[in-house]
Coordinates of C-alpha atoms and ligand atoms in Angstrom, one line a residue:
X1 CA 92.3 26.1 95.0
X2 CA 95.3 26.3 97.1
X3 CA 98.3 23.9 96.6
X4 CA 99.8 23.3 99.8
X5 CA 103.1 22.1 98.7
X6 CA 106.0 24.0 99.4
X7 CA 106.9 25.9 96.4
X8 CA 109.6 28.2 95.2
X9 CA 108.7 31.1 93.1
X10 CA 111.0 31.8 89.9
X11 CA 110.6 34.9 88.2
X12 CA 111.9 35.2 84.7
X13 CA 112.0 30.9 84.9
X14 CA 111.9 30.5 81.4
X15 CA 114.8 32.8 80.5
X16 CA 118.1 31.6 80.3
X17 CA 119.4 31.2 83.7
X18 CA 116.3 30.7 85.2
X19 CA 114.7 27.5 83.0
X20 CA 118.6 25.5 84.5
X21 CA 118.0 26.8 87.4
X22 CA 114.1 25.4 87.5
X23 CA 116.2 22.0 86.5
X24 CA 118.6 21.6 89.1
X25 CA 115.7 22.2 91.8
X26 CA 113.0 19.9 90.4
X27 CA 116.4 17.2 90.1
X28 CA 116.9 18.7 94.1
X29 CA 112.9 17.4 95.3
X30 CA 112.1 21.3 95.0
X31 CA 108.8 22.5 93.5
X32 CA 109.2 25.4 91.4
X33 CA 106.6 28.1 90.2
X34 CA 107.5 30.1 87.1
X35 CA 106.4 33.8 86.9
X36 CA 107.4 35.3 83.3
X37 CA 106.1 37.7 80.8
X38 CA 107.4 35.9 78.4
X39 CA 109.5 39.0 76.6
X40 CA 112.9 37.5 76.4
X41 CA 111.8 33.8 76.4
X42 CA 109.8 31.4 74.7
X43 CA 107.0 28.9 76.3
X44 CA 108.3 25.9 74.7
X45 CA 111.0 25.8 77.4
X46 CA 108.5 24.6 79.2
X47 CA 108.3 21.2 77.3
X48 CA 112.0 20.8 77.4
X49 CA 112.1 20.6 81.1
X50 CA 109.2 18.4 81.4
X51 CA 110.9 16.2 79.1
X52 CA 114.5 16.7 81.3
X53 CA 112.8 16.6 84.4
X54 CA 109.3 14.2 84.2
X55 CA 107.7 17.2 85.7
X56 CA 105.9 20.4 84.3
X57 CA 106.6 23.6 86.6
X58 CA 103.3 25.8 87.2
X59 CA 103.8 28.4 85.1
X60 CA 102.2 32.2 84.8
X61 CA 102.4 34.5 82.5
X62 CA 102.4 37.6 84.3
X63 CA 104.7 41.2 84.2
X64 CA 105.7 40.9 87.7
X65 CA 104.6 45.1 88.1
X66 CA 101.5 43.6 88.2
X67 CA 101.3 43.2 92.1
X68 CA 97.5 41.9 92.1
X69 CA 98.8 39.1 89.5
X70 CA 101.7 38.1 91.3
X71 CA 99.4 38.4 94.3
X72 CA 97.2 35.5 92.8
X73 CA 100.2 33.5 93.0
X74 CA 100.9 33.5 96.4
X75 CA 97.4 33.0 97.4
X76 CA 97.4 29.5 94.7
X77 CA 100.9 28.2 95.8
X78 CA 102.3 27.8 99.2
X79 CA 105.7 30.0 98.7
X80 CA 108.9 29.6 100.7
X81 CA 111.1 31.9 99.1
X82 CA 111.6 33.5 95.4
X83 CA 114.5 33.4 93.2
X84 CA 114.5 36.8 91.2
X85 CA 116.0 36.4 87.7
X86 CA 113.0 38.3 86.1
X87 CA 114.4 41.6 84.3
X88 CA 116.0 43.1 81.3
X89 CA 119.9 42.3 80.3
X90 CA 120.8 44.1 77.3
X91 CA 123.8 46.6 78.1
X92 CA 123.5 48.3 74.7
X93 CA 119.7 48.5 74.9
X94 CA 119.7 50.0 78.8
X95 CA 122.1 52.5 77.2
X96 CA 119.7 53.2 74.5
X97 CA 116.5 53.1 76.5
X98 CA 117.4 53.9 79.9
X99 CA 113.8 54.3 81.4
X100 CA 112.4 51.2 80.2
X101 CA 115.3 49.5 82.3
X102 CA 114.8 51.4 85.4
X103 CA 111.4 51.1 85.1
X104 CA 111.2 47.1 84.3
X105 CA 113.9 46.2 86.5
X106 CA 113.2 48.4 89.7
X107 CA 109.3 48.6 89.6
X108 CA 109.6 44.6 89.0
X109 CA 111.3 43.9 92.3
X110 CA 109.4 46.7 94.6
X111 CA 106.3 45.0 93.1
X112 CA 107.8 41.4 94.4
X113 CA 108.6 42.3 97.5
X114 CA 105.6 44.0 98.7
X115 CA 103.7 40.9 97.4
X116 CA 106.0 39.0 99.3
X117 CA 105.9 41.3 102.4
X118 CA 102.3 41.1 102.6
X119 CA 102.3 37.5 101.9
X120 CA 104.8 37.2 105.0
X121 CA 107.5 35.0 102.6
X122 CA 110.7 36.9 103.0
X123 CA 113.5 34.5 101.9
X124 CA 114.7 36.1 98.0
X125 CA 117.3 36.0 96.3
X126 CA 118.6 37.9 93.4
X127 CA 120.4 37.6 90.6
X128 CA 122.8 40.6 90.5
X129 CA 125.9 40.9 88.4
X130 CA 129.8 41.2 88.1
X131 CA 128.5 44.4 86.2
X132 CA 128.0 46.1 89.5
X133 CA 131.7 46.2 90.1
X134 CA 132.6 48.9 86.6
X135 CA 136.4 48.3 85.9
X136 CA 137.6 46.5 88.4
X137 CA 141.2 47.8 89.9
X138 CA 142.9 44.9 90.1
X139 CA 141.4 41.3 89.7
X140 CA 140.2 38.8 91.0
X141 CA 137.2 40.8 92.1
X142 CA 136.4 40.5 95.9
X143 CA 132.8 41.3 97.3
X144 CA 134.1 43.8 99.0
X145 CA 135.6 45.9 95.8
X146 CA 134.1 49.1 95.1
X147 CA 130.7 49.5 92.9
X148 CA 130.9 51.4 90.1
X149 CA 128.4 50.3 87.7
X150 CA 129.0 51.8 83.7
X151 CA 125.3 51.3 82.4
X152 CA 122.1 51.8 83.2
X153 CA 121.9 47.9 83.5
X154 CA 124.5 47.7 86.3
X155 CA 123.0 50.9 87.8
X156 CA 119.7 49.0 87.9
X157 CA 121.7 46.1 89.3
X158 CA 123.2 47.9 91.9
X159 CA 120.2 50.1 92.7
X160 CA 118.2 47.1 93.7
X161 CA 120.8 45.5 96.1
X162 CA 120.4 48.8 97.1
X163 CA 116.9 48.3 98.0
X164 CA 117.3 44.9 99.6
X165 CA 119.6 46.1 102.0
X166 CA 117.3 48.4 103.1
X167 CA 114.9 46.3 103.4
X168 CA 117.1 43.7 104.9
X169 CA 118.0 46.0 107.6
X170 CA 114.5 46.9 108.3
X171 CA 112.9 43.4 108.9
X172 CA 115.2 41.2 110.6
X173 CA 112.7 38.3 109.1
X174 CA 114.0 38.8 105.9
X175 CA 116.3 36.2 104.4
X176 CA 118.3 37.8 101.4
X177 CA 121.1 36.7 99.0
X178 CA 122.7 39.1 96.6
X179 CA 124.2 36.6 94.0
X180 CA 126.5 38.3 91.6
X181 CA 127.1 36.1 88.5
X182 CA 130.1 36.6 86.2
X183 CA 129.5 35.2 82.4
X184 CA 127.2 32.1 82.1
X185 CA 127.7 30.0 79.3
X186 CA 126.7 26.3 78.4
X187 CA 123.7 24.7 78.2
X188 CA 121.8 21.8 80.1
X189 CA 124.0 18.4 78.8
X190 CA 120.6 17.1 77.0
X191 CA 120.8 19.3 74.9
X192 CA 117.3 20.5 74.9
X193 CA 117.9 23.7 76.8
X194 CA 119.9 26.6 76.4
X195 CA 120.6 30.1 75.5
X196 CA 118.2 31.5 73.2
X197 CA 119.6 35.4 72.0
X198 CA 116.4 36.9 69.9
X199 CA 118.4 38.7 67.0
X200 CA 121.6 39.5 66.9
X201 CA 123.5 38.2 70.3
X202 CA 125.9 40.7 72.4
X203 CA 127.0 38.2 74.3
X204 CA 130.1 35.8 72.7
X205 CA 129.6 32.2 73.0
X206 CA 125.8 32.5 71.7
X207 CA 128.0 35.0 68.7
X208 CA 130.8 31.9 68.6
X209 CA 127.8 28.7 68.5
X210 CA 126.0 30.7 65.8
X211 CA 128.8 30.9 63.6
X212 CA 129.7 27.6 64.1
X213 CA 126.2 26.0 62.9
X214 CA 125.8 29.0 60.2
X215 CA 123.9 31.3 61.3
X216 CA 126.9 33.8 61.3
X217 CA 129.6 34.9 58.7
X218 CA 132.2 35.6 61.3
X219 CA 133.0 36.5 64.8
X220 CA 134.1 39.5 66.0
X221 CA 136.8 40.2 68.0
X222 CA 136.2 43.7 69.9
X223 CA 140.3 44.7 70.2
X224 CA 143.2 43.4 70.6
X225 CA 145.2 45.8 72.4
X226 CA 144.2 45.1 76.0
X227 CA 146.9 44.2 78.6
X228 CA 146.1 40.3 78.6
X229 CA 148.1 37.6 77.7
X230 CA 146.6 37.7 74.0
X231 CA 145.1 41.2 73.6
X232 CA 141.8 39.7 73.9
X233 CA 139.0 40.5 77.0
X234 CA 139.5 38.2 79.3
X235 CA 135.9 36.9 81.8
X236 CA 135.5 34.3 83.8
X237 CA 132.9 31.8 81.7
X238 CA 131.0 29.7 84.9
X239 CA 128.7 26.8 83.1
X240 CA 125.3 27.8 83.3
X241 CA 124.6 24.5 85.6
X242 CA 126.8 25.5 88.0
X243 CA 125.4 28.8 88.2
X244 CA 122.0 26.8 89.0
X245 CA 123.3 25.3 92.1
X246 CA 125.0 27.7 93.2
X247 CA 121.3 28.9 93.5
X248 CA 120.6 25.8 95.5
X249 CA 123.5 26.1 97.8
X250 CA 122.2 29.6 98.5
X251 CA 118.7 28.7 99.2
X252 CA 120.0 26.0 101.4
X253 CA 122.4 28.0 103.1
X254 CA 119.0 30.4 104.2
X255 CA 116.9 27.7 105.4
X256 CA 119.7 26.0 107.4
X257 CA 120.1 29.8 109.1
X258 CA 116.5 29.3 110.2
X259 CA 116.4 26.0 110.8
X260 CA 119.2 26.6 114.1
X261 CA 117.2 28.8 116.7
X262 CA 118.8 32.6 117.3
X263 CA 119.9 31.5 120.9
X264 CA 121.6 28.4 118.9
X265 CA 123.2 30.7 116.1
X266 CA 124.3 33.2 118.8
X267 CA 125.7 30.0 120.8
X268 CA 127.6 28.6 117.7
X269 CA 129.2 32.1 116.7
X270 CA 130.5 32.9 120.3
X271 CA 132.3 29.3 120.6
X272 CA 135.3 31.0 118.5
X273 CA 135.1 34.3 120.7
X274 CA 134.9 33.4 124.1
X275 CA 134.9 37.4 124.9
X276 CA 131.8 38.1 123.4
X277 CA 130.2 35.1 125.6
X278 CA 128.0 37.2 127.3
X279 CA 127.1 39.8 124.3
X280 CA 125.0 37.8 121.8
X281 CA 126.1 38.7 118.7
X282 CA 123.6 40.1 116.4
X283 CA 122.6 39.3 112.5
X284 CA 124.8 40.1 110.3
X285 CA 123.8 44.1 109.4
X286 CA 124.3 43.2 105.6
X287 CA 122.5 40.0 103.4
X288 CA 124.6 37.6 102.2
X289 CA 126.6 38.8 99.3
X290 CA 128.6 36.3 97.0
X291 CA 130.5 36.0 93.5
X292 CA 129.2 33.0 91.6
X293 CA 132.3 32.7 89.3
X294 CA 135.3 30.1 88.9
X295 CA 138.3 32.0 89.5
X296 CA 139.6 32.2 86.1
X297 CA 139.6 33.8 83.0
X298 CA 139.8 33.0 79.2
X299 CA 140.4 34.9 76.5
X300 CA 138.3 35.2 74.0
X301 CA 140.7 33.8 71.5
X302 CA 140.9 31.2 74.3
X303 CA 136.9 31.0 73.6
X304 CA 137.3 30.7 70.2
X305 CA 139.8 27.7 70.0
X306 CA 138.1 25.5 73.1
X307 CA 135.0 25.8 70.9
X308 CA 136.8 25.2 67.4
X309 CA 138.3 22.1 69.1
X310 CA 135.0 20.5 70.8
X311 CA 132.9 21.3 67.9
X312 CA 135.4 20.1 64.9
X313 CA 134.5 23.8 63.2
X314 CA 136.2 26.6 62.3
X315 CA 135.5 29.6 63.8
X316 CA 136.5 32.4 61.5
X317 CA 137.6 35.5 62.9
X318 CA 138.4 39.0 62.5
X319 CA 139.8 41.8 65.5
X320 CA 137.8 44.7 64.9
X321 CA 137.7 48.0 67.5
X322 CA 137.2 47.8 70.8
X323 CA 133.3 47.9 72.0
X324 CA 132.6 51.3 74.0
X325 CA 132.1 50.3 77.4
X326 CA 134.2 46.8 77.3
X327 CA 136.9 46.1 80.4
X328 CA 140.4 44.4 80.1
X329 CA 139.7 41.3 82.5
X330 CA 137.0 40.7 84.9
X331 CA 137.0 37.1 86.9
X332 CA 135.7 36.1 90.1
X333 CA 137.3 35.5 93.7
X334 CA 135.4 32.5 94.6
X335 CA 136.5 32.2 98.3
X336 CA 133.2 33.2 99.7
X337 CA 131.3 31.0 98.0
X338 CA 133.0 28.3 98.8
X339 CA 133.1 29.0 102.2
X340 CA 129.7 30.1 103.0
X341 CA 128.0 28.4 100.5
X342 CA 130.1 24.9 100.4
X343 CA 129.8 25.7 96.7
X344 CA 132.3 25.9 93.5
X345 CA 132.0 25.7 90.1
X346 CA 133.2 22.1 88.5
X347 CA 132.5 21.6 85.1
X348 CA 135.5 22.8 82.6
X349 CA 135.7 25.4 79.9
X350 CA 135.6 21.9 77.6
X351 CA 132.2 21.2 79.6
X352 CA 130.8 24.6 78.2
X353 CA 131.9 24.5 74.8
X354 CA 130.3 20.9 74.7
X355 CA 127.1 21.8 76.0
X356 CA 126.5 24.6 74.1
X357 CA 127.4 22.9 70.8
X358 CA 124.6 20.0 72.1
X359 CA 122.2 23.0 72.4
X360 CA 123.4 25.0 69.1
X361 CA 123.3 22.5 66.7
X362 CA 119.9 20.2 68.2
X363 CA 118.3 23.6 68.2
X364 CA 120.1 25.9 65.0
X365 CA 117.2 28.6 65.5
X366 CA 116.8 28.1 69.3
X367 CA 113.2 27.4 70.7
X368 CA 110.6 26.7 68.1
Ligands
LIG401 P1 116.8 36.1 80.2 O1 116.4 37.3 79.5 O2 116.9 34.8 79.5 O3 115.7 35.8 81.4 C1 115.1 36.8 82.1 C2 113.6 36.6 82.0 O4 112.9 37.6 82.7 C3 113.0 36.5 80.6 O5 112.4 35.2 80.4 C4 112.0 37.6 80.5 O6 110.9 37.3 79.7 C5 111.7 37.8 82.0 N1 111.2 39.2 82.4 C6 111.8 40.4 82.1 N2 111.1 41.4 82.6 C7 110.0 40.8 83.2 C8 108.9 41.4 83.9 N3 108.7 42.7 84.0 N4 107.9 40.5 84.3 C9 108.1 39.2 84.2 N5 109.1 38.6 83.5 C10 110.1 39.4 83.1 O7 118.1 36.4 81.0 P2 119.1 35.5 81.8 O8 120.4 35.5 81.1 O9 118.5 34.2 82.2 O10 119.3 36.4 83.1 C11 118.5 36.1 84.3 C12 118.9 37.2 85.4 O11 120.3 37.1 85.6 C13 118.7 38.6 84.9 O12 118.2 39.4 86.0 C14 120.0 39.1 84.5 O13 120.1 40.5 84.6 C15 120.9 38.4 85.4 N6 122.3 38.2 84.9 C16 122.5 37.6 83.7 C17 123.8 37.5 83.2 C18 124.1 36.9 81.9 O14 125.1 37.2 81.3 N7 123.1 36.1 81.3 C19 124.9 38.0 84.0 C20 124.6 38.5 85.2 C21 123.3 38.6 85.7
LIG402 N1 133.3 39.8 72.6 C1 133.8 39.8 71.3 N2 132.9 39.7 70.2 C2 131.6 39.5 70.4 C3 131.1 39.5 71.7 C4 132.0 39.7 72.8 O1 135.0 39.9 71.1 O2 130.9 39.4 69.4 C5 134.2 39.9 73.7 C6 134.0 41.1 74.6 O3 134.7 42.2 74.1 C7 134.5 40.6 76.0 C8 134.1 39.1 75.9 O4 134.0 38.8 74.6 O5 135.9 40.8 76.0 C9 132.9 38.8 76.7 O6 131.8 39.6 76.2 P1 130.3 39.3 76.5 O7 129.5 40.4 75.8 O8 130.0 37.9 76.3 O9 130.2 39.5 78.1 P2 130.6 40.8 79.0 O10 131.6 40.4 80.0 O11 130.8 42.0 78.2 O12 129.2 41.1 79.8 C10 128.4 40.0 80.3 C11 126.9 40.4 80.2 C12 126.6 41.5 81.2 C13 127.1 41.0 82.6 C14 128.5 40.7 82.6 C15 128.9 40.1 83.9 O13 126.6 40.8 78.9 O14 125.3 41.7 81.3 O15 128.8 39.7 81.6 O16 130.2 40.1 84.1 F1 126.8 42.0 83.5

């Protein structure tokens, strides 16, 4: 059997990220394929989004190390391109267990793009992270800041963009977007997906919604000595269905590249520098690298009264110490996206706080 619709593969599609992101294509006429192992996320996502979306993604279990697996899939389904959210995201953890992240997260992605290689599909992108930049200098963070990664999870970050501009400067066929996310929050408006922390969450607005529907004593509040307006870590919070089409606009962005011939591309560059008329400019020697952010930051005392005030519940509260490894303020500058991509983020902070209460309280325990 092979289906000879043009798909897109989406590894780690029923994680966070990744099941909104399998949303917003479906909504966009795209045919997603979900690759997962299923050891951060539940299959039941998978009813949610046929019940959002009228369809049911093709969905395979497999740990994408397993190249034969993953091989199987490309042979089934007629790929395009991949969107590369499969991997592990616990800081603490990668601190913890540092092999098991360099190992998952690096052996995954060699293993997808040799599949992809020998399957001749080289349009990828990948979810990379604000992480890579460490403590930023000054903010808002640029593309062009320096890397400095503080975990092994931002070292396995930055380690494979690493790898994909090598192999981006290797095989002028490939197609490859570096997407570096700052914090996603919120939830699809249905309310039927969302984010799903096994055990205790790291991150805050999961901590924050599971207080609020009683899951949770109290928040708290790592320090409030930083030089913010409050004291409080200040992060740009992008709603996670932004963060999906920013996806789109990416994958869009690639296959409108292709679509316009080299000679046409050279052509169109050269109109604004007559000089270089008669040098064709080449590709650009780097892929496409781009903040998906908003531009601002909260507070996470901000957080807590945006959520107090959509959700009619009181957050209580306490500042404890700082947590080892935590920066003053990290948000996004957004220009690039919006001017390579056509893309920015629109809904609000009340949007986020809204659409993860929908998701909080319809699901208290997350995914059956
Ligand atoms: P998630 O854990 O919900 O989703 C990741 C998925 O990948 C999970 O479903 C997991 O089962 C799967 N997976 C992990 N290792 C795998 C393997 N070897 N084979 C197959 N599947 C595997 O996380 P998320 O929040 O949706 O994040 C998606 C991606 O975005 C990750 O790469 C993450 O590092 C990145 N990212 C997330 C954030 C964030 O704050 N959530 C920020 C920046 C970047
Ligand atoms: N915070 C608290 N209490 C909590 C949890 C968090 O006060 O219980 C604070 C943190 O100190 C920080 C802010 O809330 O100031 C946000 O913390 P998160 O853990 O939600 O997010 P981080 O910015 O620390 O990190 C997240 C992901 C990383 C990712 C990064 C990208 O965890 O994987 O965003 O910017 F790389």
């Amino acid at each position: 059997f092979r289906c000879l619709m043009s798909s897109i593969l989406i590894t780690g599609g029923s994680g966070y990220i990744g099941s909104h992101t399998v949303v917003a294509l479906i909504s966009a006429g795209y045919n997603p394929v979900i690759v997962d192992n299923l050891s951060n996320s539940k299959i039941t996502v998978l009813d949610r989004i046929e019940t959002i979306t009228g369809k049911r993604p093709p969905f395979y279990q497999i740990d994408l190390r397993d190249r034969a697996a993953l091989d199987v899939v490309f042979q089934t389904h007629s790929i395009s391109a991949a969107i590369h959210f499969g991997g592990l995201k616990a800081v603490g953890e990668s601190v913890a267990e540092p092999l098991r992240y360099y190992e998952n997260n690096i052996e995954s992605t060699l293993s997808l793009c040799f599949v992809m290689a020998a399957r001749g599909v080289k349009r990828l992108v990948f979810s990379s992270s604000a992480t890579v930049y460490g403590d930023p200098h000054t903010v808002p963070i640029r593309e062009d800041f320096p890397l400095a990664p503080a975990n092994p999870y931002g070292r396995t970050k930055l380690m494979i963009e690493q790898i994909l501009q090598d192999l981006y400067a290797a095989d002028p066929a490939w197609q490859i977007a570096l997407l570096r996310y700052f914090n996603p929050v919120g939830a699809h408006p249905s309310g039927l997906i969302g984010e799903d922390p096994g055990g205790h969450p790291n991150n805050l607005m999961p901590y924050i919604s599971q207080v609020a529907v009683g899951r949770r004593e109290r928040l708290s509040v790592f320090g409030s000595d930083y030089p913010t307006t409050d004291g409080t870590g200040v992060r740009d919070y992008i709603h996670v269905m932004d963060l999906a089409e920013g996806h789109l606009a990416a994958l869009r962005y690639m296959e409108k590249a292709e679509s316009l011939s080299p000679q046409r591309q050279e052509y169109k560059l050269n109109l604004s520098s007559p000089d270089s008329l008669s040098f064709p400019r080449r590709r650009e020697s780097i892929p496409l690298i781009v903040n998906l952010g908003t531009g601002r930051g909260y507070s996470v005392l901000e957080m807590v009264s945006a959520f107090e005030k959509v959700s009619g519940k009181t957050i209580p509260w306490q500042i404890t110490d700082r947590r080892p490894g935590d920066i003053a303020a990290c948000y996004a500058d957004a220009i690039r996206a919006k001017d390579l991509l056509g893309w920015t983020a629109s809904r609000t902070l009340t949007d986020m706080c809204a659409d993860t209460w929908r998701w909080q309280s319809q699901n208290p325990a997350g995914y059956p």
